[in-house]
Amino acid sequence: MSNNISLTRYLVEQQRIDGHIPSQLRLLLEVVARACKGISQAVNKGALGGVLGTAGSENVQGEVQKKLDIIANEVLIEANEWGGHLAAMASEEMDSIYSIPNRYPQGEYLLLFDPLDGSSNIDVNVSIGTIFSVLKKPEGQESVEEKDFLQAGNKQVAAGYCVYGPQTTLVLTVGDGVAMFTLDREQGSFVLTEENVQIPADTKEFAINMSNMRHWDEPVKRYIDECLQGKEGPRGKDFNMRWIASMVADVHRILTRGGVFMYPWDKREPEKAGKLRLMYEANPMSWLIEQAGGAATNGKERILDIQPTKLHERVSVMLGSKNEVERVTAYHAKPN
Ligand code: AHM
Ligand code: MG
């Protein structure tokens, strides 16, 4: 459908028509997109660029960092720190927030990101991606602290991801639907390839790491068990399963053809609410999914309404086709 509308033109027109993208936010989104182009280049080079393998360090969550995790993190910081549009950044790969150095002007936005989601897929040439969320800095204060980031997902002013797969695709919402842009490598720009993305309310496809089944809670077990029973079971239809182990790629499939994605709480680490992180994984993805007509809960409540209590907070995630997410959420409310 494109008619060759670049991301730049799309953002300028959004700013002009609706006036709900202030110029600082437009600049921010362009800079994030430019950084994603750089990350895409590094990902594409793979072994030729010497970027595969582990970096020999761990992040704040105790996960081994890959070289590309660190490269992607640096690309995003270097691209965003000098433009004057940000007050601070936060990343899955950094223990604490990154305030904009004094030598640069400070802007009014806060940028959160998972620089390279799907780390276990980096070295095996399977789709990975960058996830980002944009919040506004609370008004009337000079410096920014971690507590200023602790805003519910419903306060986001922009959210998106860039998936590095067979194509590099940037997916974006500023609260006015979901648009997809494909990277045209010859032109070096993102070109609009899908607008007003809509997820069908029903689906026959689920995504969950089945190897954890014995650790799940009853409502999740019940939901998946009923899917597995297929036509002969209470759902009366056969289901298909997909699990890419890159949330970006699984969410991209759901935005493209529907489906339900779950990474629920499980008994392996009962004190943690889930594996995925609320502020820079679940929140941006939940907003995109809702903007496309889907739903996102933690099994009990809307993810976007959860008040974060810490930057790297984890959350149980169930998102995608509305009727399926509502069903599994209802199973949590009435386990029997
Ligand atoms: P990461 O941010 O360290 O890459 O972890 C998040 C990823 C998600 O992209 C994906 O859905 C999940 O972890 C896969 O986990 P598992 O390997 O337990 O199936
Ligand atoms: Mg991640």
Coordinates of C-alpha atoms and ligand atoms in Angstrom, one line a residue:
M1 CA 0.0 0.0 0.0
S2 CA 3.0 2.2 0.6
N3 CA 2.9 5.1 -2.0
N4 CA 6.4 5.6 -0.6
I5 CA 5.5 7.5 2.5
S6 CA 8.7 7.6 4.6
L7 CA 8.6 7.5 8.4
T8 CA 9.7 11.2 8.4
R9 CA 6.8 12.2 6.2
Y10 CA 4.4 10.1 8.3
L11 CA 5.5 11.8 11.5
V12 CA 5.4 15.3 9.9
E13 CA 1.9 14.6 8.7
Q14 CA 0.8 13.2 12.1
Q15 CA 2.2 16.4 13.7
R16 CA 0.4 18.6 11.1
I17 CA -3.0 16.8 11.0
D18 CA -3.5 15.9 14.6
G19 CA -1.0 18.1 16.4
H20 CA -0.4 15.4 18.9
I21 CA 3.2 14.8 18.1
P22 CA 5.1 17.7 19.4
S23 CA 8.4 18.4 17.5
Q24 CA 10.5 17.0 20.3
L25 CA 8.7 13.7 20.2
R26 CA 9.0 13.6 16.4
L27 CA 12.7 14.2 16.7
L28 CA 12.9 11.5 19.3
L29 CA 11.1 8.9 17.2
E30 CA 13.3 9.7 14.2
V31 CA 16.4 9.3 16.3
V32 CA 15.2 6.0 17.7
A33 CA 14.5 4.8 14.1
R34 CA 18.0 5.9 13.0
A35 CA 19.5 4.0 15.9
C36 CA 17.5 0.9 14.9
K37 CA 18.9 1.2 11.4
G38 CA 22.4 1.1 12.9
I39 CA 21.5 -1.9 15.1
S40 CA 20.0 -3.6 12.0
Q41 CA 23.4 -3.2 10.2
A42 CA 25.3 -4.7 13.1
V43 CA 22.8 -7.6 13.3
N44 CA 23.1 -8.3 9.6
K45 CA 26.9 -8.4 9.6
G46 CA 26.8 -11.2 12.3
A47 CA 29.9 -13.2 12.3
L48 CA 31.5 -11.0 9.6
G49 CA 31.3 -8.1 12.0
G50 CA 32.7 -10.1 15.0
V51 CA 29.5 -9.2 16.9
L52 CA 28.2 -12.7 17.9
G53 CA 28.8 -14.4 21.2
T54 CA 28.8 -13.4 24.8
A55 CA 30.4 -10.2 26.2
G56 CA 31.5 -11.9 29.4
S57 CA 29.2 -9.7 31.7
E58 CA 25.8 -9.9 33.3
N59 CA 23.0 -7.4 33.4
V60 CA 21.1 -6.3 36.5
Q61 CA 18.7 -9.2 36.1
G62 CA 21.7 -11.7 36.3
E63 CA 21.4 -12.6 32.6
V64 CA 24.5 -13.1 30.5
Q65 CA 25.0 -10.2 28.1
K66 CA 25.7 -10.9 24.4
K67 CA 28.0 -8.6 22.5
L68 CA 25.1 -7.4 20.4
D69 CA 23.0 -6.5 23.6
I70 CA 25.8 -4.1 24.6
I71 CA 26.4 -2.8 21.1
A72 CA 22.6 -2.1 20.6
N73 CA 22.5 -0.4 24.0
E74 CA 25.4 1.9 23.1
V75 CA 24.0 2.7 19.7
L76 CA 20.7 3.8 21.3
I77 CA 22.4 5.9 24.0
E78 CA 24.8 7.6 21.6
A79 CA 22.1 8.4 19.1
N80 CA 19.7 9.9 21.7
E81 CA 21.9 11.7 24.3
W82 CA 22.8 14.9 22.4
G83 CA 19.6 15.8 20.5
G84 CA 17.9 17.8 23.3
H85 CA 14.7 15.8 23.3
L86 CA 15.4 13.6 26.3
A87 CA 15.8 14.1 30.1
A88 CA 16.9 10.5 30.7
M89 CA 17.0 6.9 29.4
A90 CA 16.6 3.5 31.0
S91 CA 17.5 0.1 29.5
E92 CA 17.2 -3.6 30.3
E93 CA 21.0 -3.6 30.0
M94 CA 21.7 -0.8 32.6
D95 CA 21.2 -1.2 36.3
S96 CA 20.1 2.4 36.8
I97 CA 18.8 5.3 34.7
Y98 CA 21.0 7.2 32.4
S99 CA 20.6 11.0 32.8
I100 CA 21.5 13.2 29.9
P101 CA 25.0 14.6 30.5
N102 CA 25.2 18.3 31.5
R103 CA 27.0 19.2 28.3
Y104 CA 23.8 18.6 26.3
P105 CA 20.5 20.3 26.5
Q106 CA 17.7 18.5 28.5
G107 CA 14.4 17.6 26.9
E108 CA 11.1 16.7 28.4
Y109 CA 10.9 13.0 27.5
L110 CA 12.0 9.7 29.1
L111 CA 13.0 6.8 26.8
L112 CA 13.0 3.2 28.0
F113 CA 14.2 0.3 25.9
D114 CA 15.1 -3.3 25.6
P115 CA 18.0 -2.7 23.1
L116 CA 17.9 -6.3 21.8
D117 CA 15.1 -8.5 22.8
G118 CA 15.3 -12.2 22.2
S119 CA 18.9 -12.5 23.2
S120 CA 18.9 -16.3 23.0
N121 CA 18.2 -16.0 19.3
I122 CA 21.1 -13.6 18.4
D123 CA 23.7 -16.3 17.6
V124 CA 21.3 -18.6 15.8
N125 CA 20.2 -16.2 13.2
V126 CA 16.5 -16.0 14.3
S127 CA 14.5 -12.7 14.5
I128 CA 15.3 -10.4 17.3
G129 CA 14.4 -6.7 17.9
T130 CA 14.5 -3.5 19.8
I131 CA 11.5 -2.5 22.0
F132 CA 11.0 1.1 23.2
S133 CA 8.6 3.1 25.3
V134 CA 8.4 6.9 25.7
L135 CA 7.1 8.7 28.8
K136 CA 7.0 12.4 29.7
K137 CA 9.2 13.7 32.5
P138 CA 7.1 15.0 35.4
E139 CA 6.7 18.7 35.1
G140 CA 8.5 21.3 37.2
Q141 CA 11.7 19.6 38.1
E142 CA 15.3 19.9 37.0
S143 CA 16.9 16.5 37.5
V144 CA 15.4 13.1 36.9
E145 CA 15.4 10.1 39.3
E146 CA 14.3 6.5 38.9
K147 CA 11.0 7.3 40.6
D148 CA 10.1 9.7 37.7
F149 CA 10.1 6.7 35.4
L150 CA 7.6 4.7 37.5
Q151 CA 4.6 5.7 35.5
A152 CA 1.8 3.3 34.5
G153 CA 1.8 2.1 30.8
N154 CA -1.3 4.2 30.1
K155 CA 0.9 7.3 30.5
Q156 CA 3.1 6.3 27.4
V157 CA 3.2 8.9 24.7
A158 CA 4.8 6.6 22.1
A159 CA 5.8 3.0 21.9
G160 CA 7.1 0.6 19.4
Y161 CA 9.6 -2.0 18.3
C162 CA 11.9 -2.8 15.4
V163 CA 12.1 -6.4 14.4
Y164 CA 15.3 -7.6 12.7
G165 CA 14.1 -10.5 10.7
P166 CA 14.0 -11.4 7.0
Q167 CA 12.9 -7.7 6.8
T168 CA 13.7 -5.0 9.2
T169 CA 10.3 -3.6 10.3
L170 CA 9.6 -0.7 12.6
V171 CA 6.2 -0.7 14.3
L172 CA 4.9 2.4 16.0
T173 CA 2.0 3.9 18.0
V174 CA 1.6 7.4 19.2
G175 CA -1.9 6.6 20.4
D176 CA -3.6 6.9 17.0
G177 CA -3.5 3.3 15.8
V178 CA -0.5 1.1 14.8
A179 CA 1.6 1.8 11.7
M180 CA 4.4 -0.5 10.2
F181 CA 7.4 0.7 8.3
T182 CA 9.7 -1.5 6.3
L183 CA 13.4 -0.6 6.0
D184 CA 14.3 0.1 2.4
R185 CA 18.0 -0.5 2.4
E186 CA 18.6 1.1 -1.0
Q187 CA 16.9 4.4 0.1
G188 CA 18.2 4.0 3.7
S189 CA 14.7 4.9 5.0
F190 CA 11.7 3.3 6.7
V191 CA 8.7 3.2 4.3
L192 CA 5.1 3.0 5.5
T193 CA 3.8 -0.5 4.5
E194 CA 0.8 -1.0 6.8
E195 CA -1.5 1.4 8.6
N196 CA -4.4 1.0 11.0
V197 CA -3.2 -2.5 11.9
Q198 CA -6.1 -4.6 13.4
I199 CA -5.8 -7.9 15.3
P200 CA -8.7 -10.3 14.7
A201 CA -10.6 -10.9 18.0
D202 CA -10.6 -14.7 17.6
T203 CA -7.7 -16.9 16.8
K204 CA -6.5 -20.5 16.5
E205 CA -2.9 -19.8 17.4
F206 CA -1.2 -19.6 20.7
A207 CA 2.4 -18.9 21.7
I208 CA 3.8 -20.1 25.0
N209 CA 6.9 -21.9 26.1
M210 CA 5.3 -25.3 26.6
S211 CA 8.4 -26.7 28.4
N212 CA 7.3 -24.7 31.5
M213 CA 3.8 -26.3 31.6
R214 CA 4.4 -28.2 34.8
H215 CA 5.3 -24.9 36.6
W216 CA 2.2 -22.9 35.5
D217 CA -0.8 -21.9 37.6
E218 CA -4.1 -23.8 37.1
P219 CA -5.9 -21.1 34.9
V220 CA -3.0 -21.1 32.3
K221 CA -2.8 -24.9 32.4
R222 CA -6.6 -25.1 31.8
Y223 CA -6.5 -22.6 28.9
I224 CA -3.7 -24.4 27.1
D225 CA -5.1 -27.8 27.8
E226 CA -8.4 -26.8 26.2
C227 CA -6.5 -25.5 23.2
L228 CA -4.6 -28.8 22.9
Q229 CA -7.8 -30.8 23.0
G230 CA -8.7 -29.2 19.7
K231 CA -12.0 -30.0 17.8
E232 CA -12.9 -32.8 20.3
G233 CA -12.5 -30.5 23.3
P234 CA -14.6 -27.6 24.8
R235 CA -13.2 -25.1 22.3
G236 CA -14.4 -27.2 19.3
K237 CA -11.5 -26.2 17.1
D238 CA -7.9 -27.2 16.5
F239 CA -5.2 -24.8 17.6
N240 CA -1.7 -24.2 16.2
M241 CA 1.3 -23.4 18.3
R242 CA 4.3 -21.0 17.6
W243 CA 7.1 -20.0 20.0
I244 CA 9.9 -18.0 18.6
A245 CA 11.4 -17.0 22.0
S246 CA 11.7 -13.4 20.8
M247 CA 8.8 -11.4 22.1
V248 CA 9.2 -8.9 19.3
A249 CA 8.8 -11.6 16.6
D250 CA 5.9 -13.3 18.4
V251 CA 4.1 -10.0 18.8
H252 CA 4.8 -9.1 15.2
R253 CA 3.1 -12.3 14.1
I254 CA 0.1 -11.5 16.3
L255 CA -0.2 -7.9 14.9
T256 CA 0.0 -9.4 11.4
R257 CA -2.4 -12.4 11.7
G258 CA -3.7 -12.6 15.2
G259 CA -2.9 -15.0 18.0
V260 CA -2.3 -15.0 21.7
F261 CA 1.1 -14.8 23.5
M262 CA 1.7 -15.7 27.1
Y263 CA 4.6 -15.6 29.4
P264 CA 2.8 -16.3 32.7
W265 CA 4.1 -16.3 36.2
D266 CA 5.4 -19.8 37.1
K267 CA 6.7 -21.8 40.0
R268 CA 10.3 -21.8 39.0
E269 CA 11.0 -18.4 40.7
P270 CA 7.7 -17.9 42.6
E271 CA 8.8 -14.6 44.1
K272 CA 9.1 -13.0 40.6
A273 CA 5.9 -11.9 38.9
G274 CA 7.0 -13.3 35.6
K275 CA 10.0 -13.3 33.2
L276 CA 9.3 -10.3 31.1
R277 CA 9.9 -6.7 32.2
L278 CA 7.0 -4.4 32.7
M279 CA 8.3 -1.0 31.7
Y280 CA 10.3 -1.7 28.5
E281 CA 8.8 -5.0 27.3
A282 CA 5.2 -5.5 28.5
N283 CA 4.0 -1.9 28.5
P284 CA 5.0 -0.9 25.0
M285 CA 3.8 -4.2 23.5
S286 CA 0.5 -4.0 25.4
W287 CA -0.2 -0.5 24.1
L288 CA 0.6 -1.6 20.5
I289 CA -1.7 -4.6 21.0
E290 CA -4.5 -2.5 22.4
Q291 CA -4.1 0.1 19.7
A292 CA -4.6 -2.7 17.2
G293 CA -7.9 -3.8 18.9
G294 CA -6.3 -6.6 21.0
A295 CA -6.0 -6.9 24.8
A296 CA -3.2 -7.4 27.3
T297 CA -3.4 -8.5 30.9
N298 CA -1.3 -10.1 33.6
G299 CA -4.1 -12.6 34.1
K300 CA -5.8 -10.3 36.6
E301 CA -5.6 -6.8 35.4
R302 CA -4.9 -4.7 32.4
I303 CA -1.1 -4.4 32.1
L304 CA -1.3 -0.7 31.1
D305 CA -2.9 0.1 34.5
I306 CA -0.2 -1.5 36.7
Q307 CA 1.6 1.0 38.8
P308 CA 5.3 0.1 38.6
T309 CA 7.3 0.1 41.8
K310 CA 10.7 -0.4 40.3
L311 CA 12.4 0.1 37.0
H312 CA 13.2 -3.5 36.2
E313 CA 9.9 -4.9 37.6
R314 CA 8.7 -8.1 36.1
V315 CA 5.2 -9.0 35.1
S316 CA 3.1 -11.9 33.9
V317 CA 2.0 -11.3 30.3
M318 CA -1.0 -12.5 28.3
L319 CA -1.7 -10.5 25.1
G320 CA -3.2 -10.7 21.6
S321 CA -6.6 -11.5 20.2
K322 CA -9.2 -10.0 22.4
N323 CA -11.5 -12.9 23.0
E324 CA -8.7 -15.3 23.9
V325 CA -7.0 -12.8 26.3
E326 CA -10.4 -12.2 27.9
R327 CA -11.0 -16.0 28.2
V328 CA -7.7 -16.7 30.0
T329 CA -8.2 -13.7 32.2
A330 CA -11.6 -14.9 33.2
Y331 CA -10.1 -18.3 34.1
H332 CA -7.9 -16.5 36.6
A333 CA -10.9 -14.7 38.1
K334 CA -12.9 -18.0 38.4
P335 CA -10.4 -20.8 38.5
N336 CA -13.1 -23.5 38.3
Ligands
AHM1 P1 15.5 -11.1 26.8 O1 15.0 -9.6 26.9 O2 16.7 -11.3 27.7 O3 15.8 -11.5 25.4 O4 14.4 -12.0 27.3 C1 13.1 -11.9 26.9 C2 12.7 -13.0 25.9 C3 11.4 -12.7 25.2 O5 11.7 -12.1 24.0 C4 10.9 -14.1 24.9 O6 9.5 -14.1 24.8 C5 11.3 -14.8 26.1 O7 12.4 -14.1 26.7 C6 11.7 -16.2 25.8 O8 12.0 -16.9 27.0 P2 12.3 -18.5 27.1 O9 13.7 -18.6 26.6 O10 12.2 -18.7 28.6 O11 11.3 -19.2 26.3
MG2 MG 13.8 -8.5 26.3

